[in-house]
CSV table of C-alpha atoms in Angstrom, one decimal:
chain,number,residue,atom,x,y,z
A,266,MET,CA,41.1,-6.6,18.2
A,267,LYS,CA,42.6,-6.7,21.7
A,268,VAL,CA,40.1,-6.1,24.6
A,269,LEU,CA,41.3,-4.8,28.0
A,270,VAL,CA,39.1,-5.6,31.0
A,271,PRO,CA,39.8,-3.9,34.4
A,272,VAL,CA,38.5,-5.9,37.4
A,273,LYS,CA,38.3,-5.1,41.1
A,274,ARG,CA,38.4,-7.2,44.1
A,275,VAL,CA,35.6,-6.2,46.5
A,276,ILE,CA,33.5,-7.7,49.3
A,277,ASP,CA,31.2,-10.4,47.8
A,278,ALA,CA,27.9,-8.9,46.9
A,279,ASN,CA,26.1,-11.5,49.0
A,280,VAL,CA,27.9,-10.5,52.2
A,281,LYS,CA,26.6,-7.7,54.4
A,282,PRO,CA,29.4,-5.2,54.9
A,283,ARG,CA,30.2,-4.5,58.7
A,284,VAL,CA,31.6,-1.1,60.0
A,285,LYS,CA,34.8,-1.3,62.1
A,286,ALA,CA,34.3,-0.7,65.8
A,287,ASP,CA,36.3,2.5,65.7
A,288,GLY,CA,34.2,3.9,62.7
A,289,SER,CA,37.4,4.2,60.6
A,290,GLY,CA,36.0,2.1,57.6
A,291,VAL,CA,34.4,-1.0,56.4
A,292,GLU,CA,35.7,-4.4,58.0
A,293,LEU,CA,37.7,-6.4,55.6
A,294,ALA,CA,39.4,-8.9,57.6
A,295,ASN,CA,38.1,-12.4,57.3
A,296,VAL,CA,35.3,-11.2,54.9
A,297,LYS,CA,34.6,-13.2,51.7
A,298,MET,CA,35.9,-11.3,48.7
A,299,ALA,CA,35.0,-11.6,45.0
A,300,MET,CA,35.0,-9.7,41.7
A,301,ASN,CA,33.0,-6.7,41.4
A,302,PRO,CA,29.7,-7.7,39.8
A,303,PHE,CA,29.8,-5.1,37.2
A,304,ASP,CA,33.3,-6.2,36.2
A,305,GLU,CA,32.0,-9.8,35.9
A,306,ILE,CA,29.6,-8.5,33.3
A,307,ALA,CA,32.5,-6.8,31.5
A,308,VAL,CA,34.5,-10.0,31.4
A,309,GLU,CA,31.6,-11.9,29.9
A,310,GLU,CA,31.0,-9.4,27.3
A,311,ALA,CA,34.6,-9.5,26.3
A,312,ILE,CA,34.5,-13.3,26.1
A,313,ARG,CA,31.2,-13.1,23.9
A,314,LEU,CA,33.1,-10.8,21.6
A,315,LYS,CA,35.9,-13.3,21.2
A,316,GLU,CA,33.5,-16.1,20.7
A,317,ALA,CA,31.8,-14.1,17.9
A,318,GLY,CA,35.2,-13.6,16.3
A,319,LYS,CA,35.3,-9.8,17.1
A,320,ALA,CA,38.2,-10.0,19.5
A,321,SER,CA,41.4,-11.8,19.3
A,322,GLU,CA,42.7,-11.4,22.8
A,323,ILE,CA,41.3,-10.6,26.3
A,324,VAL,CA,43.6,-9.0,29.0
A,325,ALA,CA,42.3,-8.7,32.5
A,326,VAL,CA,44.0,-6.2,34.8
A,327,SER,CA,43.5,-5.3,38.4
A,328,ILE,CA,45.1,-2.8,40.8
A,329,GLY,CA,45.3,-4.1,44.4
A,330,PRO,CA,47.2,-6.4,46.8
A,331,ASP,CA,48.5,-9.8,46.2
A,332,LYS,CA,45.2,-11.4,46.9
A,333,ALA,CA,43.8,-9.6,43.8
A,334,GLN,CA,45.4,-12.5,41.9
A,335,GLU,CA,42.4,-14.6,43.0
A,336,THR,CA,40.1,-12.2,41.2
A,337,LEU,CA,42.4,-12.2,38.1
A,338,ARG,CA,42.4,-16.1,38.1
A,339,THR,CA,38.6,-15.9,38.1
A,340,ALA,CA,38.7,-13.7,35.0
A,341,LEU,CA,41.1,-16.2,33.4
A,342,ALA,CA,38.7,-19.1,34.3
A,343,MET,CA,36.0,-17.4,32.7
A,344,GLY,CA,37.9,-17.1,29.4
A,345,ALA,CA,40.4,-14.3,29.7
A,346,ASP,CA,43.6,-15.1,27.9
A,347,ARG,CA,46.2,-13.3,30.3
A,348,ALA,CA,46.2,-11.0,33.3
A,349,ILE,CA,48.2,-8.0,34.8
A,350,LEU,CA,48.3,-7.2,38.5
A,351,VAL,CA,49.5,-3.8,39.4
A,352,LYS,CA,50.4,-4.3,43.0
A,353,ASN,CA,49.3,-1.7,45.7
A,354,ASP,CA,48.4,-2.5,49.2
A,355,GLU,CA,46.4,0.6,49.9
A,356,PRO,CA,43.0,1.6,48.2
A,357,VAL,CA,43.7,3.5,45.0
A,358,GLU,CA,41.3,6.5,44.0
A,359,PRO,CA,39.6,6.6,40.8
A,360,LEU,CA,41.8,9.3,39.2
A,361,ASP,CA,45.1,7.1,39.9
A,362,VAL,CA,43.3,4.1,38.7
A,363,ALA,CA,42.6,5.8,35.4
A,364,LYS,CA,46.2,7.0,35.1
A,365,ILE,CA,47.4,3.5,35.7
A,366,LEU,CA,45.0,1.9,33.1
A,367,LYS,CA,46.2,4.6,30.7
A,368,GLY,CA,49.7,3.4,31.1
A,369,VAL,CA,48.5,-0.2,30.7
A,370,ALA,CA,46.5,0.8,27.5
A,371,GLY,CA,49.7,2.4,26.2
A,372,GLU,CA,51.6,-0.8,26.5
A,373,GLU,CA,48.7,-3.2,25.4
A,374,GLN,CA,47.2,-1.0,22.5
A,375,PRO,CA,43.6,-2.5,22.9
A,376,GLY,CA,40.9,-1.6,20.5
A,377,LEU,CA,38.4,-1.6,23.2
A,378,ILE,CA,38.3,-1.2,27.0
A,379,ILE,CA,35.3,-2.7,28.9
A,380,LEU,CA,34.8,-1.7,32.5
A,381,GLY,CA,32.2,-2.1,35.0
A,382,LYS,CA,30.2,1.2,35.5
A,383,GLN,CA,31.2,1.2,39.1
A,384,ALA,CA,32.5,-0.8,41.9
A,385,ILE,CA,30.0,-1.8,44.7
A,386,ASP,CA,32.5,-0.7,47.5
A,387,ASP,CA,33.0,2.9,46.8
A,388,ASP,CA,30.3,3.4,44.2
A,389,ALA,CA,32.3,6.1,42.6
A,390,ASN,CA,31.4,5.6,39.0
A,391,GLN,CA,34.3,7.7,37.7
A,392,THR,CA,37.1,5.5,36.4
A,393,GLY,CA,35.7,4.8,32.9
A,394,GLN,CA,34.8,8.5,32.2
A,395,MET,CA,38.3,9.7,33.5
A,396,LEU,CA,40.1,7.0,31.5
A,397,ALA,CA,38.2,8.1,28.4
A,398,ALA,CA,39.2,11.8,28.9
A,399,LEU,CA,42.9,10.8,29.6
A,400,LEU,CA,43.2,8.8,26.5
A,401,GLY,CA,41.0,10.9,24.4
A,402,TRP,CA,38.9,8.1,23.4
A,403,ALA,CA,35.1,7.8,22.5
A,404,GLN,CA,33.0,6.6,25.5
A,405,GLY,CA,29.7,4.8,26.0
A,406,THR,CA,28.6,4.4,29.6
A,407,PHE,CA,26.1,2.4,31.3
A,408,ILE,CA,25.5,0.2,28.2
A,409,SER,CA,22.9,-2.6,28.1
A,410,LYS,CA,23.8,-3.7,24.4
A,411,LEU,CA,27.1,-3.7,22.4
A,412,GLU,CA,27.6,-4.3,18.8
A,413,ILE,CA,31.0,-4.3,16.9
A,414,ASP,CA,31.1,-3.7,13.1
A,415,GLY,CA,34.5,-3.1,11.9
A,416,GLU,CA,35.9,0.2,13.3
A,417,LYS,CA,32.5,1.2,14.8
A,418,ALA,CA,30.9,0.2,17.9
A,419,THR,CA,27.2,0.8,18.4
A,420,VAL,CA,26.0,0.8,22.2
A,421,THR,CA,22.6,1.1,23.7
A,422,ARG,CA,23.0,3.2,26.9
A,423,GLU,CA,20.5,3.3,29.8
A,424,VAL,CA,19.6,6.9,30.6
A,425,ASP,CA,16.9,8.5,32.9
A,426,GLY,CA,14.5,9.0,30.0
A,427,GLY,CA,14.9,5.5,28.6
A,428,LEU,CA,17.5,4.3,26.1
A,429,GLN,CA,20.0,6.0,24.0
A,430,VAL,CA,21.9,4.5,21.0
A,431,VAL,CA,25.3,6.0,20.3
A,432,GLU,CA,27.9,5.1,17.6
A,433,LEU,CA,31.6,5.0,18.8
A,434,THR,CA,34.8,5.0,16.6
A,435,LEU,CA,37.2,2.5,18.0
A,436,PRO,CA,39.3,2.6,20.0
A,437,ALA,CA,36.8,3.3,22.6
A,438,ILE,CA,35.8,2.8,26.3
A,439,VAL,CA,32.5,1.3,27.4
A,440,THR,CA,31.1,0.7,30.9
A,441,THR,CA,28.6,-2.0,31.7
A,442,ASP,CA,25.2,-2.0,33.2
A,443,LEU,CA,23.4,-4.9,34.8
A,444,ARG,CA,21.2,-5.7,31.7
A,445,LEU,CA,24.2,-6.2,29.2
A,446,ASN,CA,24.5,-10.0,29.9
A,447,GLU,CA,24.4,-12.9,32.4
A,448,PRO,CA,28.0,-13.8,33.5
A,449,ARG,CA,28.9,-17.5,33.1
A,450,TYR,CA,30.2,-19.7,35.8
A,451,ALA,CA,33.9,-20.9,35.4
A,452,SER,CA,34.0,-24.7,34.9
A,453,LEU,CA,36.5,-26.8,36.9
A,454,PRO,CA,38.6,-27.7,33.9
A,455,ASN,CA,38.8,-23.9,33.1
A,456,ILE,CA,39.6,-23.0,36.8
A,457,MET,CA,42.6,-25.6,36.4
A,458,LYS,CA,43.7,-24.1,33.1
A,459,ALA,CA,43.5,-20.6,34.5
A,460,LYS,CA,46.4,-21.6,37.0
A,461,LYS,CA,48.7,-21.9,34.0
A,462,LYS,CA,47.7,-18.7,32.1
A,463,PRO,CA,50.3,-15.8,32.4
A,464,LEU,CA,49.8,-13.3,35.1
A,465,ASP,CA,52.4,-10.4,35.0
A,466,GLU,CA,53.0,-8.2,37.9
A,467,ARG,CA,53.6,-4.4,37.8
A,468,THR,CA,53.7,-1.5,40.2
A,469,PRO,CA,52.1,2.0,39.8
A,470,SER,CA,55.5,3.4,39.4
A,471,ASP,CA,56.1,1.3,36.3
A,472,TYR,CA,53.5,3.5,34.6
A,473,GLY,CA,54.8,6.8,36.2
A,474,VAL,CA,51.8,7.1,38.6
A,475,ASP,CA,52.4,8.5,42.2
A,476,VAL,CA,49.5,6.8,44.1
A,477,LYS,CA,48.5,9.3,46.8
A,478,THR,CA,45.3,9.7,48.9
A,479,ARG,CA,43.5,12.9,48.2
A,480,LEU,CA,40.5,12.0,50.3
A,481,LYS,CA,40.3,11.4,54.0
A,482,VAL,CA,37.5,9.2,55.6
A,483,LEU,CA,36.5,11.0,58.8
A,484,LYS,CA,33.7,8.6,59.9
A,485,THR,CA,31.9,5.5,58.7
A,486,GLU,CA,28.6,4.5,60.3
A,487,GLU,CA,25.8,2.2,59.6
A,488,PRO,CA,22.7,3.7,58.0
A,489,ALA,CA,19.7,4.4,60.3
A,490,SER,CA,17.3,1.5,60.4
A,491,ARG,CA,13.9,2.1,58.6
A,492,LYS,CA,11.0,2.5,60.6
A,493,ALA,CA,7.9,0.5,60.1
A,494,GLY,CA,5.1,2.0,57.7
A,495,VAL,CA,1.8,3.1,59.1
A,496,LYS,CA,-1.7,2.5,57.5
A,497,VAL,CA,-4.2,5.1,57.4
A,498,SER,CA,-7.9,4.7,56.9
A,499,SER,CA,-8.6,7.8,54.8
A,500,VAL,CA,-7.0,10.5,52.7
A,501,ALA,CA,-8.0,13.1,55.4
A,502,GLU,CA,-6.1,11.1,58.1
A,503,LEU,CA,-3.0,10.9,55.7
A,504,VAL,CA,-3.0,14.7,55.2
A,505,ASP,CA,-3.3,15.2,58.9
A,506,ARG,CA,-0.4,12.9,59.7
A,507,LEU,CA,1.7,14.6,57.0
A,508,LYS,CA,0.9,18.0,58.4
A,509,ASN,CA,1.0,17.5,62.1
A,510,GLU,CA,3.5,14.4,62.5
A,511,ALA,CA,5.8,14.5,59.6
A,512,GLY,CA,5.7,18.2,59.2
A,513,ILE,CA,5.8,17.9,55.4
A,514,LEU,CA,2.8,19.8,54.5
C-alpha cells in the first residue's frame, strides 16, 4: 500500500509570530520556518506503517514556494521515500489545496492519505475533509490511534464526549491529532541520504487547478494582553464584583 502524506511549511512552533507594521498579515521575513507539527505526526505514522509492513512506499507532497523543498527534505530524512513539490509562491486556500491533492492522488493511487488535522498558521482544519469529499473516500478525523488490517482501517477519534472508534474501508483519508505518536528526529546519515532521494516539481496547472484567492485579509492585529487576576476573600465579594464591576450578573 502506498501512503501519501501532505506537509506544509509554517512558522516554527517555538517562534512567537509577529504582526507586520501595516497590519496586513504575519511577518514571515527572516523568521525560522519548519514543518507543521501535525504533519510531522502524519509522516511519523506513515513511517511506522511501513516499518510494520503495512505500507510499501511513502510519498510526501507540499504546496508552496521553492523553500518548501526544505520541509520535504525533512520528511525524506525522517523516512519518506520520495517527494513532490507543487510550486506556488502565494498562499493557497484549503479548497484549492484539496483539489491539487486530489490530482496528486489520481496520479499516485495511494491506499491511504494521512494529513495533519490542521496547520498552525491558519488553523483552517478543512483540507482533509474537503479532500475526502472530492475523492469520495472514507475519512477519519482527529485520530489518536490507527490500525490497518487488510482493506480495513480502524481509527480512534478524539471527540468532545471522549473517544470514538470508526472502521474505514480503504482507500481512506485520516487526519492526525497530537496524541497519535511522538515524531522521531532525523539522524545525520538520513539527512545526508535525503539529499539524494527524488523530489519532483509540479505546478497547480498540471492538475488543472486555478489557484485564486477567495478571501481577503482586512486587518491582522495582536490579541489583547490578558489582565492580572484578582483574589477575593469571600463568595459575597465575588458575587459583588461580578455584578457591579464585570456586569455579568
